GROMACS .gro file of C-alpha atoms in nm:
model
  146
    1MET     CA    1   1.854   6.357  -6.516
    2ASP     CA    2   2.106   6.200  -6.682
    3SER     CA    3   2.373   5.913  -6.763
    4SER     CA    4   2.758   5.891  -6.870
    5ALA     CA    5   2.888   5.711  -7.119
    6GLY     CA    6   3.110   5.405  -7.017
    7ILE     CA    7   3.096   5.082  -7.043
    8ARG     CA    8   2.976   4.907  -6.739
    9VAL     CA    9   3.287   4.561  -6.647
   10GLU     CA   10   3.148   4.266  -6.424
   11ALA     CA   11   3.517   4.097  -6.322
   12HIS     CA   12   3.406   3.736  -6.127
   13PRO     CA   13   3.563   3.794  -5.746
   14ASP     CA   14   3.836   3.477  -5.743
   15LEU     CA   15   3.939   3.711  -6.090
   16ALA     CA   16   3.914   4.076  -5.941
   17SER     CA   17   4.100   3.931  -5.589
   18ARG     CA   18   4.398   3.876  -5.741
   19VAL     CA   19   4.440   4.258  -5.957
   20VAL     CA   20   4.582   4.513  -5.943
   21GLY     CA   21   4.568   4.698  -6.240
   22ALA     CA   22   4.321   4.645  -6.419
   23THR     CA   23   4.259   4.859  -6.785
   24LEU     CA   24   4.013   4.915  -7.134
   25THR     CA   25   4.101   5.089  -7.380
   26ALA     CA   26   3.804   5.158  -7.639
   27CYS     CA   27   3.848   5.174  -8.023
   28TRP     CA   28   3.668   5.273  -8.303
   29ASP     CA   29   3.666   5.522  -8.599
   30GLY     CA   30   3.992   5.513  -8.600
   31THR     CA   31   4.002   5.628  -8.248
   32CYS     CA   32   4.074   5.483  -7.895
   33ARG     CA   33   4.025   5.558  -7.572
   34LYS     CA   34   4.167   5.434  -7.285
   35ARG     CA   35   4.032   5.419  -6.880
   36THR     CA   36   4.128   5.273  -6.580
   37LEU     CA   37   3.936   5.066  -6.412
   38GLN     CA   38   3.830   4.975  -6.041
   39LEU     CA   39   3.663   4.681  -5.990
   40ARG     CA   40   3.520   4.746  -5.624
   41GLN     CA   41   3.454   5.045  -5.414
   42THR     CA   42   3.684   5.000  -5.041
   43ARG     CA   43   3.564   5.100  -4.756
   44PRO     CA   44   3.654   5.375  -4.536
   45ASP     CA   45   3.854   5.179  -4.287
   46GLU     CA   46   4.052   4.988  -4.522
   47PRO     CA   47   4.401   5.135  -4.671
   48VAL     CA   48   4.486   5.168  -5.035
   49THR     CA   49   4.794   4.991  -5.081
   50PRO     CA   50   4.990   4.806  -5.361
   51GLY     CA   51   4.898   4.439  -5.250
   52ASN     CA   52   4.569   4.596  -5.187
   53PRO     CA   53   4.280   4.455  -5.510
   54VAL     CA   54   4.170   4.806  -5.554
   55MET     CA   55   4.132   5.000  -5.829
   56THR     CA   56   4.265   5.416  -5.756
   57THR     CA   57   4.192   5.683  -5.958
   58GLU     CA   58   4.237   5.947  -5.751
   59ALA     CA   59   4.555   6.008  -5.466
   60ALA     CA   60   4.629   6.244  -5.177
   61THR     CA   61   4.781   6.532  -5.226
   62VAL     CA   62   4.992   6.745  -4.959
   63THR     CA   63   4.996   7.123  -4.966
   64ASP     CA   64   5.291   7.261  -4.907
   65ASP     CA   65   5.110   7.486  -4.618
   66PRO     CA   66   5.340   7.414  -4.340
   67GLU     CA   67   4.994   7.530  -4.125
   68ALA     CA   68   4.801   7.217  -4.282
   69ALA     CA   69   4.668   7.074  -4.033
   70THR     CA   70   4.583   6.764  -4.247
   71PRO     CA   71   4.645   6.694  -4.603
   72HIS     CA   72   4.393   6.668  -4.870
   73VAL     CA   73   4.259   6.396  -4.984
   74ALA     CA   74   4.093   6.424  -5.365
   75GLU     CA   75   3.740   6.313  -5.320
   76ARG     CA   76   3.556   6.182  -5.635
   77PHE     CA   77   3.367   5.938  -5.634
   78VAL     CA   78   3.393   5.600  -5.941
   79TRP     CA   79   3.196   5.314  -5.994
   80PRO     CA   80   3.352   4.986  -5.944
   81GLY     CA   81   3.397   4.870  -6.254
   82PHE     CA   82   3.262   5.173  -6.517
   83ALA     CA   83   3.500   5.288  -6.764
   84GLU     CA   84   3.324   5.687  -6.887
   85VAL     CA   85   3.373   5.741  -7.212
   86ARG     CA   86   3.185   6.048  -7.319
   87ASP     CA   87   3.217   6.020  -7.711
   88LEU     CA   88   3.071   5.646  -7.657
   89PRO     CA   89   2.865   5.595  -7.970
   90GLY     CA   90   2.609   5.369  -8.071
   91LYS     CA   91   2.761   5.154  -8.311
   92PRO     CA   92   3.011   4.827  -8.223
   93VAL     CA   93   3.291   4.895  -8.048
   94ARG     CA   94   3.608   4.666  -8.028
   95VAL     CA   95   3.712   4.651  -7.574
   96THR     CA   96   4.001   4.527  -7.479
   97LEU     CA   97   4.070   4.464  -7.128
   98VAL     CA   98   4.409   4.409  -6.958
   99PHE     CA   99   4.457   4.295  -6.570
  100THR     CA  100   4.768   4.292  -6.394
  101ASN     CA  101   4.858   4.162  -6.060
  102GLU     CA  102   5.094   4.341  -5.795
  103ARG     CA  103   5.353   4.218  -5.919
  104GLY     CA  104   5.269   4.385  -6.281
  105ALA     CA  105   5.254   4.073  -6.523
  106THR     CA  106   4.948   4.098  -6.635
  107VAL     CA  107   4.679   3.766  -6.598
  108PHE     CA  108   4.420   3.871  -6.860
  109ASP     CA  109   4.395   4.005  -7.163
  110ARG     CA  110   4.062   3.990  -7.386
  111GLN     CA  111   3.954   4.165  -7.678
  112ILE     CA  112   3.612   4.193  -7.741
  113THR     CA  113   3.389   4.440  -7.977
  114VAL     CA  114   2.969   4.586  -7.822
  115THR     CA  115   2.734   4.722  -7.932
  116PRO     CA  116   2.660   5.011  -7.636
  117GLN     CA  117   2.326   5.120  -7.653
  118PRO     CA  118   2.086   5.454  -7.535
  119THR     CA  119   1.996   5.470  -7.174
  120TYR     CA  120   1.684   5.614  -7.099
  121PRO     CA  121   1.773   5.737  -6.739
  122ASN     CA  122   1.425   5.918  -6.698
  123GLY     CA  123   1.223   5.710  -6.934
  124ARG     CA  124   1.188   5.581  -7.337
  125LYS     CA  125   0.947   5.867  -7.350
  126CYS     CA  126   1.227   6.151  -7.266
  127SER     CA  127   1.583   6.189  -7.522
  128PRO     CA  128   1.776   5.955  -7.397
  129GLY     CA  129   2.072   5.909  -7.189
  130GLY     CA  130   2.467   5.866  -7.275
  131HIS     CA  131   2.541   5.547  -7.498
  132GLN     CA  132   2.633   5.264  -7.253
  133ALA     CA  133   2.740   4.853  -7.270
  134HIS     CA  134   2.824   4.603  -7.110
  135VAL     CA  135   3.088   4.303  -7.016
  136ARG     CA  136   3.184   3.984  -6.777
  137VAL     CA  137   3.484   3.838  -6.704
  138THR     CA  138   3.381   3.490  -6.607
  139GLY     CA  139   3.622   3.272  -6.381
  140GLU     CA  140   3.739   3.101  -6.639
  141GLY     CA  141   3.872   3.404  -6.784
  142SER     CA  142   3.626   3.411  -7.105
  143LEU     CA  143   3.469   3.760  -7.171
  144ILE     CA  144   3.139   3.831  -7.299
  145PRO     CA  145   2.878   4.105  -7.348
  146ARG     CA  146   2.560   4.095  -7.100
   0.00000   0.00000   0.00000
C-alpha cells in the first residue's frame, strides 16, 4: 500500500457552497505545479452544471461511433479537496489557493507556506509514502496549516 503525495484542502462549507472553480498552485525551488480542486464529492444523481458548486477534473466524452448506445463517461475517483502533487518535497512549499464563483469572479485568493510531511501508510517501521500537507480555509477567509 502506498499513499499519494499532495495537499489536502478543507474549505468552510459556507465558502465552499459559493465556489464553482478552485485551483491550487504549489511552488518550491523555482518550480510550480498547478492543480484543479474538487471541494466535495458529487452524488450519482447530482448533475454537474455551471451553477452547481462542484469542481470536476473529468468530462463526459461521446464516441463518433453511431452504433454506440450511450456516451462513455470517464471514471476517475478524485478525493474531494486533495491536490495530487507527485514530486512534492519535504521542505517549505508556497501554496496559493484561488476559488471562483459561477460568474468567474474570484471569491478567495490566499497564499501560505507549509512543509509537507512524509506519510506512513504501512506503519512507521516501513518505508514512507508520499509527502502530504493539509490546509484549512476558515469561514472568515483565513488560510491556516493543519
